[in-house]
CSV table of C-alpha atoms in Angstrom, one decimal:
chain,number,residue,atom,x,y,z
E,1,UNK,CA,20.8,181.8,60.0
E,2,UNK,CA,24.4,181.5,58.4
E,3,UNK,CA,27.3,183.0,60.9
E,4,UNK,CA,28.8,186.0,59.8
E,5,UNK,CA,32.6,187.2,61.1
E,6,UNK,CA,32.6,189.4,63.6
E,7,UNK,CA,34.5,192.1,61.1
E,8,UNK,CA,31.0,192.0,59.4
E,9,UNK,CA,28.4,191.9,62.4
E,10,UNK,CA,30.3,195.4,63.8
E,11,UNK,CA,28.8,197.3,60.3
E,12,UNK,CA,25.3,195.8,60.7
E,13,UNK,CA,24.0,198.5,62.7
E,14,UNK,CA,20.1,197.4,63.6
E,15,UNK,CA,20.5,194.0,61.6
E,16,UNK,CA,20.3,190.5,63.3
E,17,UNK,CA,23.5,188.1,62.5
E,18,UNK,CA,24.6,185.1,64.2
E,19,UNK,CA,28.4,185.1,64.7
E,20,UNK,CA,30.4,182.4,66.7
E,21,UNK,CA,33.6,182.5,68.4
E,22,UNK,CA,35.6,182.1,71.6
E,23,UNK,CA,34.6,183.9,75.1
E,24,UNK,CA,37.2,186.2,75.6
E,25,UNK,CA,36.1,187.9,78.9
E,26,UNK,CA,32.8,187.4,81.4
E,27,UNK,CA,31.3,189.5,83.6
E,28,UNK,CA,28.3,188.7,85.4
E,29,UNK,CA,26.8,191.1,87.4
E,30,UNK,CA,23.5,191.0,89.4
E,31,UNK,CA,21.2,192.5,86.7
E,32,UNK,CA,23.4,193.1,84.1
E,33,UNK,CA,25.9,190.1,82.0
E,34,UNK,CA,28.6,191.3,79.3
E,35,UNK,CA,30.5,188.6,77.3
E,36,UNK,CA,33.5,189.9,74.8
E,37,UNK,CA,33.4,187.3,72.1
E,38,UNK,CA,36.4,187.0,70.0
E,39,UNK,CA,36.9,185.6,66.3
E,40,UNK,CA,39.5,185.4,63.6
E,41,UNK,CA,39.0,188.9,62.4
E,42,UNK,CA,37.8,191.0,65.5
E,43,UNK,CA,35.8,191.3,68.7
E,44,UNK,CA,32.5,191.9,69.9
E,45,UNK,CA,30.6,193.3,72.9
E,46,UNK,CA,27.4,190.9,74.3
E,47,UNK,CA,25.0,193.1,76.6
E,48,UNK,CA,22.8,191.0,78.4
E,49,UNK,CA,19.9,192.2,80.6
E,50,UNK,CA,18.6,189.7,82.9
E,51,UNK,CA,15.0,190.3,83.3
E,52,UNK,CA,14.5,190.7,79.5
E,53,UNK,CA,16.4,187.3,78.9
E,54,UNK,CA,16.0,185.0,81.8
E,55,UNK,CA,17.2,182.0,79.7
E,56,UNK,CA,20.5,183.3,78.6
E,57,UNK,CA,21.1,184.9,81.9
E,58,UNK,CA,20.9,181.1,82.8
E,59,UNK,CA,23.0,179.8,80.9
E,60,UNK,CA,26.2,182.8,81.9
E,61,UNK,CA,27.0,180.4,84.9
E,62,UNK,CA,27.7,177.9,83.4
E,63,UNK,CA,30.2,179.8,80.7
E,64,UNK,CA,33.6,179.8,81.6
E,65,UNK,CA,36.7,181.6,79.5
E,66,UNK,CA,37.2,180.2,76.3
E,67,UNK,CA,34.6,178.5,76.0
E,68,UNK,CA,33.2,178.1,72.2
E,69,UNK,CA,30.1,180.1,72.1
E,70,UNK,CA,27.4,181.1,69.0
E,71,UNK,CA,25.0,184.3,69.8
E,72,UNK,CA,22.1,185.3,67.8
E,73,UNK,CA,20.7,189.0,68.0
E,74,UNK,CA,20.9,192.4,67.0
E,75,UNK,CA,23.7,194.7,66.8
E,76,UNK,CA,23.1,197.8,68.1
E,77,UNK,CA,25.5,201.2,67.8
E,78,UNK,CA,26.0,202.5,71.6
E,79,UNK,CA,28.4,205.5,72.7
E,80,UNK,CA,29.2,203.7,75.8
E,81,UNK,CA,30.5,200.9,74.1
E,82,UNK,CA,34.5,201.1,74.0
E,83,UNK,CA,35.0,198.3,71.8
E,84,UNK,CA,34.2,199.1,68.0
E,85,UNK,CA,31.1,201.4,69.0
E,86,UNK,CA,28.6,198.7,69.4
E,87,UNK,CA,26.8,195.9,70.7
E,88,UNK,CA,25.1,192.7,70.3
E,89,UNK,CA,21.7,192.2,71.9
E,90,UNK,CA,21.3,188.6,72.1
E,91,UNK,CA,17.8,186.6,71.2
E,92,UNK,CA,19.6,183.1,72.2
E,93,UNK,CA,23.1,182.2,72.6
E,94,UNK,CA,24.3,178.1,71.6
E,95,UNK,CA,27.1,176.9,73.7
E,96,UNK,CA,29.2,175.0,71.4
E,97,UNK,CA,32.0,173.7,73.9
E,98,UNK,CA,32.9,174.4,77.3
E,99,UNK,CA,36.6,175.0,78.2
E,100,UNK,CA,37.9,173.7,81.3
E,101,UNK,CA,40.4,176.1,83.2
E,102,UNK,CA,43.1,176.9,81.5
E,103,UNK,CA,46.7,175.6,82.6
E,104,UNK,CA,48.4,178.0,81.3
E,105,UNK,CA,48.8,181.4,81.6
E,106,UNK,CA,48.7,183.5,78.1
E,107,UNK,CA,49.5,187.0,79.4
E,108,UNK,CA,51.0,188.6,83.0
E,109,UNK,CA,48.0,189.8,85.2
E,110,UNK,CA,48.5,192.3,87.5
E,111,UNK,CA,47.1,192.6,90.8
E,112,UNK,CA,44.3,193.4,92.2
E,113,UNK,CA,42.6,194.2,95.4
E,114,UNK,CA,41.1,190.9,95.9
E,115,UNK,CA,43.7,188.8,93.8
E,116,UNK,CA,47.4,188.2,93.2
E,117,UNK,CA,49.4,189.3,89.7
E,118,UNK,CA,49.7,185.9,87.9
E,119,UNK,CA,53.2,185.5,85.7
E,120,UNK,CA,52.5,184.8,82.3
E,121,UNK,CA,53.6,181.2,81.3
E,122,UNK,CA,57.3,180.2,80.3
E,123,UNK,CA,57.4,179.6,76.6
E,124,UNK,CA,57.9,176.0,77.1
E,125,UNK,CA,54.7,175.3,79.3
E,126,UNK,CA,52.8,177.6,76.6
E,127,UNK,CA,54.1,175.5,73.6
E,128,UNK,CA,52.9,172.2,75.5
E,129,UNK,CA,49.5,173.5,74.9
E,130,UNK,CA,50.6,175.7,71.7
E,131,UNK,CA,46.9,175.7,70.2
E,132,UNK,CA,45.6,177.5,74.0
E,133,UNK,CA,48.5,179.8,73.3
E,134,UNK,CA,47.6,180.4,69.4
E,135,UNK,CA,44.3,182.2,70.4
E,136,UNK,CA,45.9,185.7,71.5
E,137,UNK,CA,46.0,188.6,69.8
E,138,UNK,CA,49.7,188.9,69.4
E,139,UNK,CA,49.6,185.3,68.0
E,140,UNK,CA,46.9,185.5,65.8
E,141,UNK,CA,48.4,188.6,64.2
E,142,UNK,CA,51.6,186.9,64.1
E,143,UNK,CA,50.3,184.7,61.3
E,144,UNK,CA,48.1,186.7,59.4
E,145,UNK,CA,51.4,189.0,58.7
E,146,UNK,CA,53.3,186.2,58.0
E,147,UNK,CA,50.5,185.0,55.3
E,148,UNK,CA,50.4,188.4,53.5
E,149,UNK,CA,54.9,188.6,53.6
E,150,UNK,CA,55.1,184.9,51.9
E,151,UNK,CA,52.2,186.0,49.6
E,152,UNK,CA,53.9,189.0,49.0
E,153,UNK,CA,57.2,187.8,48.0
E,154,UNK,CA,55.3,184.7,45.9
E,155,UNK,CA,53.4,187.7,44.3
E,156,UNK,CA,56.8,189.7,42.8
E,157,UNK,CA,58.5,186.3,41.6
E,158,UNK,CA,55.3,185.3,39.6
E,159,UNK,CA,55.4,189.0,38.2
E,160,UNK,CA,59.0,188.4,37.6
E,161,UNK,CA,57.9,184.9,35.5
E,162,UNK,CA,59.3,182.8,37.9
E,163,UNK,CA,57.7,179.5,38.4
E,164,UNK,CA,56.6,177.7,41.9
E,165,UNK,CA,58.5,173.9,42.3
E,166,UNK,CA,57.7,171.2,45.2
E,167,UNK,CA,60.9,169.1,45.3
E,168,UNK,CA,61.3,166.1,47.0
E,169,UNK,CA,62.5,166.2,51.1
E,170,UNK,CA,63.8,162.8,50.9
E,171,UNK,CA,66.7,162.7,49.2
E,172,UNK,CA,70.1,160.6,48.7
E,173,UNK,CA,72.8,163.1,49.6
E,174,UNK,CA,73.1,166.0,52.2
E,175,UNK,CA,72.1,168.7,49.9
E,176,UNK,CA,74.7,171.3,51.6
E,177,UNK,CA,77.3,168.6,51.5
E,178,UNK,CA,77.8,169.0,55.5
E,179,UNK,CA,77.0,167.0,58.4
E,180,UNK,CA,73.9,168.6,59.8
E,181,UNK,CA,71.5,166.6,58.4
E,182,UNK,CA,69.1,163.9,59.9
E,183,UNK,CA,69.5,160.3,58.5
E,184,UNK,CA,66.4,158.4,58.4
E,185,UNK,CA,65.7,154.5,57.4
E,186,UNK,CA,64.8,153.9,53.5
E,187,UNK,CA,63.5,150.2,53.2
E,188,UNK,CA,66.6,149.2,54.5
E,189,UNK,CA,68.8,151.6,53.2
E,190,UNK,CA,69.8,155.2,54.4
E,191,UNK,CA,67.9,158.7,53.0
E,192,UNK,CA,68.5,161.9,54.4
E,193,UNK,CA,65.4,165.2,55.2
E,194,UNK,CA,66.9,167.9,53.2
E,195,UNK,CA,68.8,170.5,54.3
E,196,UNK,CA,67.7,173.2,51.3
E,197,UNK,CA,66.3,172.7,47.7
E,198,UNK,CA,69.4,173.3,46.7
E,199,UNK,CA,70.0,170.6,44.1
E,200,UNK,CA,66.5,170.6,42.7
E,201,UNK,CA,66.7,174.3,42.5
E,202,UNK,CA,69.8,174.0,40.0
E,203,UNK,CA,67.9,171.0,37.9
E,204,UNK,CA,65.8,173.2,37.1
E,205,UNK,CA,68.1,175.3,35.6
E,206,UNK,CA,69.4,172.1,34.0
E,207,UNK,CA,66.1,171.7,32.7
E,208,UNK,CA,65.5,175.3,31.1
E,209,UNK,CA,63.2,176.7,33.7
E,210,UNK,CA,65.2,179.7,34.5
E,211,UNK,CA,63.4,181.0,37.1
E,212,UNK,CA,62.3,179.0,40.1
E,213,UNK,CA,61.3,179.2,43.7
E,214,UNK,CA,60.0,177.3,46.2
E,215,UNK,CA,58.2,177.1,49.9
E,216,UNK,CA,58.8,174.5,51.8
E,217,UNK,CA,60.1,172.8,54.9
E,218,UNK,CA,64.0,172.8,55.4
E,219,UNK,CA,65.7,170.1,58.2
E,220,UNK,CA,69.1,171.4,59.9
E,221,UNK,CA,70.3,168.7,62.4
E,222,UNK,CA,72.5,171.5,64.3
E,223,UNK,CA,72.4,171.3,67.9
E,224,UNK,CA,72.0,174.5,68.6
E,225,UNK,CA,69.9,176.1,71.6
E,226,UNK,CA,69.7,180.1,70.5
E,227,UNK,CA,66.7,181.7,70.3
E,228,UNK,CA,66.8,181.7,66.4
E,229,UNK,CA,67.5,178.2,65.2
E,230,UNK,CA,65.3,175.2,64.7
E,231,UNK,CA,65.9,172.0,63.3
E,232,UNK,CA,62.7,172.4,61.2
E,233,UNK,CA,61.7,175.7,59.4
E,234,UNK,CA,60.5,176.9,56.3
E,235,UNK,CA,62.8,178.2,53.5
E,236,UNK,CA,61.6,180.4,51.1
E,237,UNK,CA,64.4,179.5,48.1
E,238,UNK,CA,64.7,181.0,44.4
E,239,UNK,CA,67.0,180.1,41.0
E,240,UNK,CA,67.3,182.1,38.2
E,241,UNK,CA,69.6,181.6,35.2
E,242,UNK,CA,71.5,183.6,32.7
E,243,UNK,CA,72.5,186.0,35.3
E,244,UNK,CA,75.7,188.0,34.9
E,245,UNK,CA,77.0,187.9,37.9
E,246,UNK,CA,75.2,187.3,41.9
E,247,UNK,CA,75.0,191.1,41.8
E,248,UNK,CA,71.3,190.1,39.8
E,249,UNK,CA,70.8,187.7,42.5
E,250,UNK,CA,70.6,190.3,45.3
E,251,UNK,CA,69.2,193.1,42.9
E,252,UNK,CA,66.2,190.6,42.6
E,253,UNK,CA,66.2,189.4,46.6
E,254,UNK,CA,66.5,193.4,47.9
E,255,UNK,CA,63.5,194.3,45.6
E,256,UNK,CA,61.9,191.4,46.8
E,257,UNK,CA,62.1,192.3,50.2
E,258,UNK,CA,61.1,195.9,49.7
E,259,UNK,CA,57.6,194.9,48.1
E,260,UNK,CA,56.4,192.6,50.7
E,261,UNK,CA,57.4,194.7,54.1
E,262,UNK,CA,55.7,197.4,52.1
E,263,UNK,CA,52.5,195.5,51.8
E,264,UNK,CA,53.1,194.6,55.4
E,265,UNK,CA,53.4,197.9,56.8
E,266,UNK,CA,50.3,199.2,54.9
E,267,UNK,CA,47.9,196.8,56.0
E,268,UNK,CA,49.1,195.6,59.6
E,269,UNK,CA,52.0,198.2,60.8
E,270,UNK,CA,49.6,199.9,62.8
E,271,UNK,CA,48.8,196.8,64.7
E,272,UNK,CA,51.9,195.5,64.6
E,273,UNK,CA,53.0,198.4,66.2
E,274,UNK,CA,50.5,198.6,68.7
E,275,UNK,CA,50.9,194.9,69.8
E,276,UNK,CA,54.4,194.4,69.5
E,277,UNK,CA,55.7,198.0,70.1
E,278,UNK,CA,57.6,197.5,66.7
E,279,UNK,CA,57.7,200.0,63.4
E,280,UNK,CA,58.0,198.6,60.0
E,281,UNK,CA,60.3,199.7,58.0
E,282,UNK,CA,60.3,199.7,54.1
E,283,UNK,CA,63.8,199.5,53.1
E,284,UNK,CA,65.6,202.0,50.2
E,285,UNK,CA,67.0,200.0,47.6
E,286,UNK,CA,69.6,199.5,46.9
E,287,UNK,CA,70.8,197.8,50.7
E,288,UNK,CA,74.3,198.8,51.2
E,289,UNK,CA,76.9,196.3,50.9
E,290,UNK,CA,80.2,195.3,52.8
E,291,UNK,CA,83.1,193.3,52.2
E,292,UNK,CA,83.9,191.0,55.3
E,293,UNK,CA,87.1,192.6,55.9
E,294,UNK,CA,85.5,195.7,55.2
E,295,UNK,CA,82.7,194.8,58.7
E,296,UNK,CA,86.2,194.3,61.1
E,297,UNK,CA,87.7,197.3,59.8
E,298,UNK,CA,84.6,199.5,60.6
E,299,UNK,CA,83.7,197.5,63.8
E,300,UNK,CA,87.3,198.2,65.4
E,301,UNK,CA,87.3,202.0,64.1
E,302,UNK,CA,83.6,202.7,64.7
E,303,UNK,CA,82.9,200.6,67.8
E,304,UNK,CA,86.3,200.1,69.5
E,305,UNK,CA,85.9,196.4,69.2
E,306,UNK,CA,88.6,194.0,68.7
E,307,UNK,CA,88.9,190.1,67.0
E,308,UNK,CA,91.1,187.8,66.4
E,309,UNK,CA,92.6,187.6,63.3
E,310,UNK,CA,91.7,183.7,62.8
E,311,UNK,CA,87.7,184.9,62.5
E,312,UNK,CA,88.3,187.0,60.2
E,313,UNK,CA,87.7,184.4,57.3
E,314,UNK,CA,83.4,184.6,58.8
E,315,UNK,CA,80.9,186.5,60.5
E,316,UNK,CA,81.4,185.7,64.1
E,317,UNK,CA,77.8,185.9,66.5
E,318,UNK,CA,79.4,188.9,67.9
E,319,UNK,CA,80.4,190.7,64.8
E,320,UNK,CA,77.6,189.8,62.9
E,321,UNK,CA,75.3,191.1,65.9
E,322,UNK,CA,77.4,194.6,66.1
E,323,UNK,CA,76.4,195.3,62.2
E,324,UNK,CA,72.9,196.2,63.3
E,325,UNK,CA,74.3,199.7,65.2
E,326,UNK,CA,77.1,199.9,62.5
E,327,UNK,CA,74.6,200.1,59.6
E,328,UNK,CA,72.9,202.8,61.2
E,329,UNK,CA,76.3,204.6,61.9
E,330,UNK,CA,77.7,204.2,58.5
E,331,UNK,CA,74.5,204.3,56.1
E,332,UNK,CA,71.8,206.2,58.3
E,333,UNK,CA,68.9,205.2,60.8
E,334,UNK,CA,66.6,204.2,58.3
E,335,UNK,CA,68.4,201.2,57.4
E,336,UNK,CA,68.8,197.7,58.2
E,337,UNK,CA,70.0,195.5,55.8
E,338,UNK,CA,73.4,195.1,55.1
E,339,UNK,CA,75.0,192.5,52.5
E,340,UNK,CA,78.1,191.1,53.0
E,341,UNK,CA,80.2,190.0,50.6
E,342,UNK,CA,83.6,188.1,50.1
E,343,UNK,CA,83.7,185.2,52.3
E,344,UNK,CA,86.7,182.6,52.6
E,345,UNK,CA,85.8,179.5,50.2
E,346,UNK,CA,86.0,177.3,53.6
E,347,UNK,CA,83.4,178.8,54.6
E,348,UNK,CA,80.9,178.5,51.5
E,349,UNK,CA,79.3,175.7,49.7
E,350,UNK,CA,81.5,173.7,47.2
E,351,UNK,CA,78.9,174.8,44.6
E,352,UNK,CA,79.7,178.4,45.1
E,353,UNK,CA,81.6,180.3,42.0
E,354,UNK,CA,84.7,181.0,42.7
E,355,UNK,CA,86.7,184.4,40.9
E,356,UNK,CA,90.4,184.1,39.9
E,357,UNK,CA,91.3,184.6,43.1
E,358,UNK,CA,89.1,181.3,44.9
E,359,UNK,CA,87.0,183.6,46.6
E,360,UNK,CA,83.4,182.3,46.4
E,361,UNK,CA,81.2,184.9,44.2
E,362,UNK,CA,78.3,185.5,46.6
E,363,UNK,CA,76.6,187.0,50.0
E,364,UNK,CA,75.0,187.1,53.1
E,365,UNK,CA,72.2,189.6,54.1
E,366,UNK,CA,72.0,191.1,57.2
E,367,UNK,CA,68.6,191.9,58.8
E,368,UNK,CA,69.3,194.1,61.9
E,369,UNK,CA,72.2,192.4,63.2
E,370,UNK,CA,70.9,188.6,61.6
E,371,UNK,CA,72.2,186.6,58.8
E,372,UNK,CA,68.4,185.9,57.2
E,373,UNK,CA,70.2,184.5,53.2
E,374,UNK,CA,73.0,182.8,52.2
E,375,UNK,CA,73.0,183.7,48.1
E,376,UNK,CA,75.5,182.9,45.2
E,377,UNK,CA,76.5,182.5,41.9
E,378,UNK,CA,76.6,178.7,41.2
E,379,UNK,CA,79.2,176.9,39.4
E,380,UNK,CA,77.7,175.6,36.3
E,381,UNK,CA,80.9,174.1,34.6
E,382,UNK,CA,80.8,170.3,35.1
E,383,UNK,CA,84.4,170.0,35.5
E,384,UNK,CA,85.3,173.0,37.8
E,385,UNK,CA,82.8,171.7,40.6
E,386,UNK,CA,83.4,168.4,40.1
E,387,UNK,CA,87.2,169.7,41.7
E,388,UNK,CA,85.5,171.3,43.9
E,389,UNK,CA,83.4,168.5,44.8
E,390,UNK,CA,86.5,166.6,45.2
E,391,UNK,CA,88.3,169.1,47.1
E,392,UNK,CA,85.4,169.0,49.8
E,393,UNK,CA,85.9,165.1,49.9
E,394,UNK,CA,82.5,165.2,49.0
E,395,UNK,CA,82.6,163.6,45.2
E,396,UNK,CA,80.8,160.3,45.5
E,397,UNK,CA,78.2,161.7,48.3
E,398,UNK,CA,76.8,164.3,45.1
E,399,UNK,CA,77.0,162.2,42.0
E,400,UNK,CA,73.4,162.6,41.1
E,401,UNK,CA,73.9,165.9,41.3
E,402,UNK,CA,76.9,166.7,39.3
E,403,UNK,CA,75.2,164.9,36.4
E,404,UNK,CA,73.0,167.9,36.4
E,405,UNK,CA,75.6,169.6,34.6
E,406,UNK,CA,77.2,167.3,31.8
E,407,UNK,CA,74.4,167.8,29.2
E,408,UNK,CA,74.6,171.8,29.5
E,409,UNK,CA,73.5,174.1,31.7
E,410,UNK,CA,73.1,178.0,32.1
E,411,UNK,CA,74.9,180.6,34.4
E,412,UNK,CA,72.3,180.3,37.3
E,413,UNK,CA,72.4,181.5,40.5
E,414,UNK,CA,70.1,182.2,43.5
E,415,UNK,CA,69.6,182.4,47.6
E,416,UNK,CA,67.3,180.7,50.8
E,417,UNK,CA,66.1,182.4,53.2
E,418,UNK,CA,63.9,181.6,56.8
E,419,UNK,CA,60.3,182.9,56.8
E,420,UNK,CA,60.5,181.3,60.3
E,421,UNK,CA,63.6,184.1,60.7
E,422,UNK,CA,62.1,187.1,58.8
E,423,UNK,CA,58.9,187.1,60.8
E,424,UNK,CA,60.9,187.0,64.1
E,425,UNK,CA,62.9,189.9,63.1
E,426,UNK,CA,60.0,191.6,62.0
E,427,UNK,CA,58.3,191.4,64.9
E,428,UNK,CA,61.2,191.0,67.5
E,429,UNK,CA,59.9,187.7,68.6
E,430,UNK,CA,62.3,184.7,69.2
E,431,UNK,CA,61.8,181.7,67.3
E,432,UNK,CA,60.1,179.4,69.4
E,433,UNK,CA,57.4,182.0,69.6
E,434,UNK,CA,57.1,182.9,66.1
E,435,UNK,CA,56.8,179.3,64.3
E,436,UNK,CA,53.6,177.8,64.4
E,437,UNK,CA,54.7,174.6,65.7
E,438,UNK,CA,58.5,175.0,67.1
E,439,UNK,CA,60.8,172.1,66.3
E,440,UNK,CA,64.1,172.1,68.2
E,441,UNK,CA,67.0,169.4,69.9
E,442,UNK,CA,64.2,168.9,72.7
E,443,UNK,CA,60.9,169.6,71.0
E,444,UNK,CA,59.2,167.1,69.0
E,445,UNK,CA,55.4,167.5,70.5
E,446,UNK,CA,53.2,169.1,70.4
């Protein structure tokens, strides 16, 4: 008999089906056994009665939790049955692997009468044994939203003709033109992980594509311990050309944004909110927007707080935290995205347009108090950012890139942005938790 999901088995009232999984709970009693198996896609109730099934009641000892399990029988509709209004009368059940005891602890247990609450595990003894950890609900759900908010936002860029590109993570030069990037040995010679697609996004401007994105793994050498950076993540990155200013950049990125959480919220806000106590929100385009002086302004008039005026060039982590209640206060409770605009040029990218006035011509957004997308218009002029170049100190590091530019090239612009970061403030989880496998300054296993 082929196995069916469990999703499946639960509307096959009176049919036999064979569905495989992991033991979730046991409870063996003297006449009566009940198993809650656990798949991909749902749950499922085993009722076993001893005396009818002497062999299988046999083989309940020797089960222990998690333990990989296949049950054949019939499912049966019951009214006592809390869990999805049925259950599984088992012919013969296969043990496929037993688990030893677990040594971690996946959730808190309260006490009992007869037992003591167990804590649930620090993060760092769950991600040593990440894949024990991966089998909860919260978990699993974790990633199957993820999934569906990258598809989402792949789906609107191929209905807005852009085209998917894999560019190469080994490259020559840091691709940000900063320090934060992780040298590795190149037959003898020196090669850097990249930092961003950032110079194979603008080739393909170069080369007439005009609309490009990509998905793939990003490497930032910071040494930073908060709980929402990691030294490896993946970037979700687009291009576009012929755009009139980076005013079509974040038109593109808020709509974007708007699609996929509302495909989110119809298929798993429920859940989501249910397991992680969180409501989605689809956003009203357009987000609002905010100068950076115009942030310090409203922070010291709205919230009484106070900076120096030599941070007033950036976002500081404090500022940048506060927008969260200040975009509620200023543009209502529904919303949470704020971009910010009008950054000092020390603080941007050398590649970054610059008006008549040197400041660079694009934006951050703000996700409930969290910078989630650096985004620009790009200098496309050969000779302007080769100055530029120059003025970072930078020239001879990005060559190879500036001879993207000599043999024509369009107005292009575009942003990157963290899935890793999204689905954390989606979800309200910190990073560590929310990445399948978390990469950081002391995490390199499992």
């Amino acid at each position: 008999m082929k196995r069916i999901t469990i999703e499946q088995a639960i509307k096959k009232d009176g049919k036999k089906v064979k569905v495989s999984g992991f033991l979730e709970n046991i409870r063996d009693g003297k006449s009566m056994a009940f198993l809650v198996l656990k798949d991909i896609t749902g749950k499922i109730q085993v009722t076993i009665e001893k005396e009818k099934l002497p062999k299988v009641s046999e083989q309940i000892a020797s089960l222990t939790p998690d333990s990989v399990v296949s049950v054949f029988g019939k499912v049966v509709k019951s009214d006592f049955v809390k869990l999805n209004g049925v259950e599984l009368i088992p012919s013969y059940i296969v043990v496929e692997s037993i688990a030893d005891a677990l040594p971690i602890n996946r959730k808190e247990i309260p006490a009992t009468k007869n037992k003591q609450a167990l804590e649930k595990s620090s993060i760092d003894q769950r991600l040593d044994y990440r894949w024990i950890d991966l089998r909860t609900d919260e978990n699993q759900l974790m990633f199957k939203v993820q999934t569906l908010l990258t598809n989402s936002m792949r789906e609107f860029l191929v209905k807005e003709n852009f085209i998917e590109i894999h560019s190469p993570k080994l490259i020559a030069a840091a691709s940000e033109g900063g320090a934060d990037v992780f040298s590795v040995d190149y037959f003898g010679g020196n090669a850097y992980l990249a930092q961003s697609p950032q110079f194979y996004k603008q080739m393909a401007m170069a080369s007439g594509f005009e609309r490009v994105f990509e998905v793939g793994p990003v490497f930032r050498a910071e040494k930073s311990y908060t709980n929402r950076h990691a030294t490896e993540f993946t970037g979700f990155d687009i291009e576009m050309s012929y755009i009139e200013s980076y005013h079509d950049v974040m038109d593109i990125q808020q709509k974007q944004l708007a699609h996929a959480l509302k495909k989110v919220k119809e298929k798993y806000g429920d859940e989501i909110e249910k397991l992680f106590g969180v409501e989605v929100k689809v956003p009203l385009v357009p987000f609002p927007t905010m100068t950076v002086k115009e942030i310090y302004g409203a922070l010291e008039k709205e919230m009484n707080m106070v900076f120096p005026e030599e941070e007033k060039t950036d976002l500081c982590a404090d500022a940048e935290r506060a927008t969260a209640e200040l975009v509620k206060k200023l543009f209502g409770e529904e919303n949470e995205f704020l971009f910010v605009t009008d950054f000092d040029k020390e603080k941007r990218a050398f590649y970054h347009m610059r008006d008549e006035h040197g400041t660079p011509l694009g934006y951050d957004l703000l996700w409930k108090g969290c910078e989630i997308t650096t985004g620009a218009q790009r200098e496309h002029r050969y000779e302007v950012l080769k100055n530029q170049a120059i003025e970072k100190g930078i020239e001879k590091d990005v060559d190879f890139y500036l001879e993207f530019f000599k043999y024509g090239c369009p107005p292009h612009g575009g942003y990157g942005t963290g899935i890793d970061r999204l689905t954390m403030l989606l979800l309200g989880v910190p990073i560590k938790e929310v990445m399948y496998l978390f990469r950081g300054v002391n995490r390199l296993t499992p």
